[in-house]
Short mmCIF file of C-alpha atoms and ligand atoms in Angstrom, two decimals:
data_model
loop_
_atom_site.label_atom_id
_atom_site.label_comp_id
_atom_site.label_asym_id
_atom_site.label_seq_id
_atom_site.Cartn_x
_atom_site.Cartn_y
_atom_site.Cartn_z
CA MET W 803 -0.27 0.12 -0.34
CA LEU W 804 0.93 3.20 -0.78
CA LYS W 805 2.08 5.47 2.15
CA CYS W 806 0.75 8.85 3.08
CA ASP W 807 3.44 10.87 1.80
CA GLU W 808 2.95 9.08 -1.63
CA VAL W 809 -0.64 9.86 -1.69
CA GLU W 810 0.02 13.40 -0.98
CA ARG W 811 2.86 14.00 -3.86
CA MET W 812 -0.17 12.84 -6.34
CA LEU W 813 -2.84 13.99 -5.44
CA SER W 814 -3.53 16.76 -7.76
CA ASP W 815 -2.10 14.84 -10.90
CA TYR W 816 -5.18 12.23 -9.40
CA GLU W 817 -7.70 15.20 -9.34
CA ASP W 818 -6.94 15.38 -12.89
CA GLY W 819 -6.52 12.10 -13.76
CA ALA W 820 -3.30 12.89 -14.64
CA LEU W 821 -1.96 9.86 -13.71
CA PRO W 822 -0.95 6.10 -14.60
CA PHE W 823 -4.03 3.74 -14.38
CA SER W 824 -1.96 1.39 -12.15
CA LYS W 825 -1.05 4.94 -9.23
CA MET W 826 -5.27 5.49 -10.06
CA VAL W 827 -6.57 2.49 -8.71
CA ALA W 828 -3.45 2.64 -5.43
CA ILE W 829 -4.48 6.11 -4.18
CA ARG W 830 -8.09 5.26 -4.51
CA PHE W 831 -7.36 2.36 -2.28
CA HIS W 832 -5.30 4.09 -0.03
CA LEU W 833 -7.92 6.44 0.29
CA MET W 834 -10.21 4.05 1.15
CA MET W 835 -8.00 2.38 3.72
CA CYS W 836 -6.51 5.71 5.15
CA ARG W 837 -8.20 7.58 8.50
CA ARG W 838 -6.01 10.56 7.62
CA CYS W 839 -5.81 11.02 3.75
CA PRO W 840 -10.03 11.33 2.71
CA ALA W 841 -10.30 14.21 4.31
CA LEU W 842 -7.26 15.89 2.63
CA GLU W 843 -8.69 14.94 -0.78
CA ARG W 844 -12.01 16.35 0.22
CA SER W 845 -10.23 19.51 0.76
CA LEU W 846 -8.31 20.05 -2.09
CA ARG W 847 -11.14 18.23 -4.71
CA GLU W 848 -13.33 21.80 -2.76
CA THR W 849 -10.44 24.29 -3.84
CA ILE W 850 -10.62 22.32 -7.26
CA ASP W 851 -13.82 22.99 -7.65
CA VAL W 852 -14.63 26.21 -6.35
CA LEU W 853 -11.66 27.45 -9.21
CA ARG W 854 -13.44 26.03 -12.18
CA ALA W 855 -16.96 27.57 -10.57
CA MET W 856 -14.80 31.29 -10.85
CA ARG W 857 -14.45 31.32 -14.63
CA ASP W 858 -18.30 31.27 -15.16
CA GLU W 859 -18.70 33.62 -11.62
CA PRO W 860 -21.29 36.34 -13.06
CA ILE W 861 -20.00 39.26 -13.32
CA HIS W 862 -21.55 42.30 -10.52
CA GLU W 863 -21.11 45.53 -12.15
CA GLY W 864 -19.98 47.66 -9.48
CA VAL W 865 -18.42 48.04 -6.08
CA ASP W 866 -17.86 44.09 -3.98
CA PRO W 867 -20.89 43.87 -1.58
CA GLU W 868 -17.56 42.57 1.05
CA ASP W 869 -16.57 46.93 0.66
CA ASP W 870 -19.21 47.74 1.28
CA LYS W 871 -21.12 47.30 4.19
CA GLY W 872 -22.10 50.40 5.18
CA GLU W 873 -24.81 50.52 3.45
CA MET J 1317 -2.94 56.13 -40.09
CA PRO J 1318 -6.16 56.83 -41.93
CA GLU J 1319 -8.95 56.65 -39.52
CA ASP J 1320 -11.74 55.11 -42.28
CA PRO J 1321 -12.94 52.12 -40.59
CA HIS J 1322 -13.35 50.65 -44.38
CA LEU J 1323 -9.34 50.65 -44.72
CA MET J 1324 -9.46 48.34 -40.97
CA PRO J 1325 -8.68 44.59 -42.27
CA PRO J 1326 -11.74 42.96 -41.06
CA THR J 1327 -13.24 42.75 -37.40
CA PRO J 1328 -12.89 38.14 -37.40
CA LEU J 1329 -15.64 38.70 -34.11
CA ASP J 1330 -19.01 40.79 -34.13
CA ASP J 1331 -18.76 43.14 -31.77
CA ALA J 1332 -21.40 41.35 -29.45
CA THR J 1333 -19.46 39.15 -28.85
CA ILE J 1334 -17.13 41.20 -28.07
CA ARG J 1335 -18.64 42.71 -25.87
CA GLU J 1336 -20.17 39.46 -23.95
CA LEU J 1337 -16.12 38.36 -23.79
CA GLU J 1338 -14.31 41.30 -22.37
CA PRO J 1339 -15.82 41.61 -19.30
CA PHE J 1340 -14.35 37.70 -18.74
CA LEU J 1341 -11.21 37.71 -20.15
CA LEU J 1342 -10.10 41.61 -17.91
CA ARG J 1343 -11.28 39.58 -15.28
CA LEU J 1344 -8.80 36.84 -15.76
CA ALA J 1345 -6.15 39.47 -16.74
CA GLY J 1346 -7.01 41.04 -13.78
CA ARG J 1347 -6.87 38.08 -11.42
CA ALA J 1348 -3.69 36.98 -13.37
CA VAL J 1349 -1.69 40.71 -13.05
CA ARG J 1350 -3.48 42.28 -9.77
CA ASP J 1351 -3.25 45.87 -12.19
CA ALA J 1352 -6.58 47.25 -13.34
CA VAL J 1353 -4.47 49.42 -16.56
CA LEU J 1354 -2.25 46.42 -17.18
CA ALA J 1355 -4.92 44.47 -17.83
CA ARG J 1356 -6.77 46.47 -19.64
CA ASP J 1357 -4.24 46.49 -22.11
CA ILE J 1358 -3.44 43.07 -21.97
CA VAL J 1359 -7.46 41.80 -23.38
CA GLN J 1360 -6.88 44.75 -25.81
CA ALA J 1361 -3.53 43.15 -27.18
CA THR J 1362 -5.30 39.98 -26.99
CA PHE J 1363 -8.37 41.01 -29.34
CA LEU J 1364 -6.03 42.79 -31.51
CA SER J 1365 -4.37 39.69 -31.51
CA LEU J 1366 -7.30 38.06 -33.84
CA LEU J 1367 -6.25 40.83 -36.47
CA GLU J 1368 -2.80 38.85 -37.19
CA PRO J 1369 -2.66 37.27 -40.07
CA THR J 1370 -0.78 34.26 -37.66
CA SER J 1371 -4.28 33.46 -35.91
CA THR J 1372 -5.38 30.58 -35.64
CA TYR J 1373 -8.81 30.56 -33.53
CA ASP J 1374 -11.77 28.50 -34.18
CA ALA J 1375 -15.00 30.28 -35.16
CA SER J 1376 -17.49 28.27 -33.11
CA ARG J 1377 -17.54 30.44 -29.92
CA GLY J 1378 -16.76 28.36 -26.79
CA MET J 1379 -13.79 27.81 -28.83
CA VAL J 1380 -13.41 31.67 -28.91
CA ARG J 1381 -13.34 32.32 -25.36
CA SER J 1382 -10.70 29.14 -24.39
CA TYR J 1383 -8.64 30.06 -26.97
CA LEU J 1384 -8.45 33.86 -26.20
CA ALA J 1385 -7.75 32.96 -22.73
CA GLY J 1386 -4.97 31.16 -24.03
CA VAL J 1387 -3.66 34.41 -26.03
CA LEU J 1388 -3.82 35.79 -22.74
CA MET J 1389 -1.83 33.95 -20.40
CA ARG J 1390 1.00 33.76 -23.11
CA LYS J 1391 1.04 37.52 -23.00
CA VAL J 1392 1.27 37.85 -19.49
CA ALA J 1393 3.74 35.33 -18.97
CA ASP J 1394 5.40 37.32 -21.65
CA HIS J 1395 4.99 40.30 -19.29
CA TYR J 1396 6.55 38.44 -16.19
CA ARG J 1397 9.21 37.16 -18.29
CA ARG J 1398 9.79 40.78 -19.73
CA GLN J 1399 9.90 42.27 -16.23
CA ARG J 1400 11.91 39.73 -14.61
CA ARG J 1401 14.76 40.54 -17.64
CA GLU J 1402 14.50 44.30 -16.61
CA ARG J 1403 14.46 43.69 -12.83
CA VAL J 1404 17.84 40.90 -13.37
CA THR J 1405 16.38 38.79 -10.68
CA GLY J 1406 14.64 36.52 -13.08
CA ASP J 1407 13.03 33.47 -11.82
CA PHE J 1408 9.95 32.90 -14.10
CA ASP J 1409 11.57 30.51 -15.96
CA GLU J 1410 13.13 28.60 -13.58
CA THR J 1411 12.54 25.07 -12.92
CA ALA J 1412 10.60 24.13 -10.07
CA ASP J 1413 12.02 21.82 -7.35
CA GLY J 1414 10.67 18.29 -7.09
CA LEU J 1415 7.61 17.58 -4.80
CA ASP J 1416 10.08 16.00 -2.04
CA GLU J 1417 7.80 18.70 0.48
CA ARG J 1418 4.84 17.74 3.10
CA VAL J 1419 1.87 19.57 1.73
CA ALA J 1420 0.70 21.40 5.11
CA PHE J 1421 -2.60 19.14 6.50
CA ASP J 1422 -4.11 18.83 9.85
CA PRO J 1423 -7.10 16.57 9.70
CA SER J 1424 -7.82 16.96 13.45
CA ARG J 1425 -9.07 19.87 12.84
CA ALA J 1426 -12.76 20.58 12.72
CA MET J 1427 -14.45 22.63 9.67
CA HIS J 1428 -17.12 24.10 9.23
CA PRO J 1429 -17.98 24.57 5.00
CA ILE J 1430 -18.87 27.94 4.06
CA ASP J 1431 -20.81 28.59 1.15
CA ARG J 1432 -20.22 28.47 -2.62
CA SER J 1433 -19.61 32.11 -2.47
CA ARG J 1434 -17.76 32.79 0.04
CA ALA J 1435 -15.48 30.49 -0.46
CA MET J 1436 -14.52 31.75 -3.97
CA SER J 1437 -14.16 35.22 -2.64
CA VAL J 1438 -11.88 34.04 0.06
CA ILE J 1439 -10.14 31.61 -2.62
CA ASP J 1440 -9.91 34.72 -4.99
CA ARG J 1441 -8.12 36.28 -2.59
CA ALA J 1442 -5.98 33.60 -1.60
CA LEU J 1443 -4.79 33.43 -5.48
CA SER J 1444 -3.38 37.16 -5.68
CA ARG J 1445 -1.26 36.47 -2.74
CA LEU J 1446 -0.22 33.03 -4.53
CA PRO J 1447 3.98 33.35 -6.40
CA ASP J 1448 3.56 34.67 -9.82
CA GLN J 1449 4.46 31.31 -11.26
CA GLN J 1450 1.72 29.34 -9.16
CA ARG J 1451 -1.10 32.43 -10.04
CA LEU J 1452 -0.68 31.98 -13.60
CA VAL J 1453 -0.63 27.59 -13.51
CA VAL J 1454 -3.79 27.78 -11.24
CA LEU J 1455 -5.41 30.34 -13.46
CA ALA J 1456 -4.64 28.21 -16.39
CA CYS J 1457 -5.34 24.68 -15.52
CA ASP J 1458 -8.21 25.22 -12.98
CA VAL J 1459 -9.85 28.64 -13.56
CA GLU J 1460 -9.50 28.25 -17.54
CA GLN J 1461 -9.52 24.89 -17.83
CA MET J 1462 -6.65 24.22 -19.92
CA ASP J 1463 -4.82 21.15 -20.57
CA ARG J 1464 -1.53 20.34 -19.29
CA ALA J 1465 0.13 21.05 -22.54
CA GLU J 1466 -2.01 23.78 -23.79
CA ALA J 1467 -1.30 25.35 -20.55
CA ALA J 1468 2.62 25.58 -20.32
CA SER J 1469 2.54 25.92 -24.12
CA SER J 1470 0.82 28.93 -23.34
CA LEU J 1471 3.62 29.79 -20.16
CA GLY J 1472 6.26 28.85 -22.07
CA ILE J 1473 7.23 26.57 -19.41
CA THR J 1474 7.29 22.57 -19.20
CA GLU J 1475 4.89 19.99 -17.99
CA GLY J 1476 6.68 18.87 -15.62
CA ASN J 1477 7.39 22.45 -14.06
CA LEU J 1478 3.71 23.13 -14.31
CA ARG J 1479 2.85 19.80 -12.40
CA VAL J 1480 5.05 20.97 -9.80
CA LEU J 1481 3.40 24.57 -9.92
CA LEU J 1482 0.38 23.46 -10.26
CA HIS J 1483 0.64 21.07 -6.93
CA ARG J 1484 1.91 23.77 -4.74
CA GLY J 1485 -0.81 26.47 -5.73
CA ARG J 1486 -3.46 24.43 -5.13
CA HIS J 1487 -1.97 23.17 -1.59
CA GLU J 1488 -1.64 26.58 -0.71
CA LEU J 1489 -5.74 27.42 -1.77
CA ARG J 1490 -6.37 24.63 0.29
CA LYS J 1491 -5.03 25.42 3.14
CA ALA J 1492 -6.56 29.21 2.70
CA LEU J 1493 -9.74 27.37 2.37
CA GLU J 1494 -9.18 25.68 5.39
CA ASP J 1495 -8.58 28.32 7.37
CA ALA J 1496 -11.95 29.98 6.10
CA GLU J 1497 -13.71 26.69 7.27
CA MET J 1498 -11.98 26.97 10.58
CA ARG J 1499 -13.43 29.78 11.72
ZN1 LIG Y 1173 -2.95 8.21 3.39
#
C-alpha cells in the first residue's frame, strides 16, 4: 500500500486523472483504507471545484459587496 | 494612420461577442496581473491578436473564449518575463524543485463548510497572494480549465514544471480555504 506522503505528492495529479491507471487505482485504494488522506483529498477537490466555478461566476458591475458594508 | 474604418482589416469577431467576452477576459487578466490598467492593455492586445494574419482561432463561440484565454495567458507570461529581465531577478523560467516536501494538513481540525460564494472570495484573495508562477498555472489549469499541455505551452514552461507549480498552488489555496472554514 502507498504511504500517505506518496499519496500527497500525487493527489493534485490524481484529481486531474493525470496518472497511470495503476497509480490511480493504488491511490483510490489508499483513500479507502486511510484515516487521514480522505479529508485532504476532499479539501483539495473542493478547492479545485471552487476555482473552476470562478471562470463563469457572473460579473456584477460596481463595487464588491464585501467592501460595501456601510450601506 | 487613416481613421477610415473601411481600411481596417475585417474583424473576425462581431461586436456583441466582444462585448460579451470582454468582462470575463478582463477579470482573468486582472487575476493574473493584479493591475487594472495593465489588465486592460493585455485584453486589448489579446483582441488585436485576432487581426494578425497568424491568428488560428476557431469560429465556434465556445472555442473563441478558450482560444483568447490562451492568448491572454501567453501575453501575461511574456509580461512577467520582460519584467524579470528588466529587474534581473529572473526566476520565471527557473525549473521548480520536485515534490519532496510534505503538504501542510491537519486532519484533526474541525471544518465548518462555508457557502460557495464565500469560498470563491476566500480563494480569489488567496490566489492573488500566490507567487506569480503558481498563480498563472492555477488560473490556466483550474480557472480556465486549459489542458496541461496547452497551459504549459501558453506559459512557456515545461509540463513537469507546471505539474509542480500546480501542486504547490492548489495546496496553498486549500490551506486558505481550510483556514476560512475553521472560523
Ligand atoms: Zn493516507
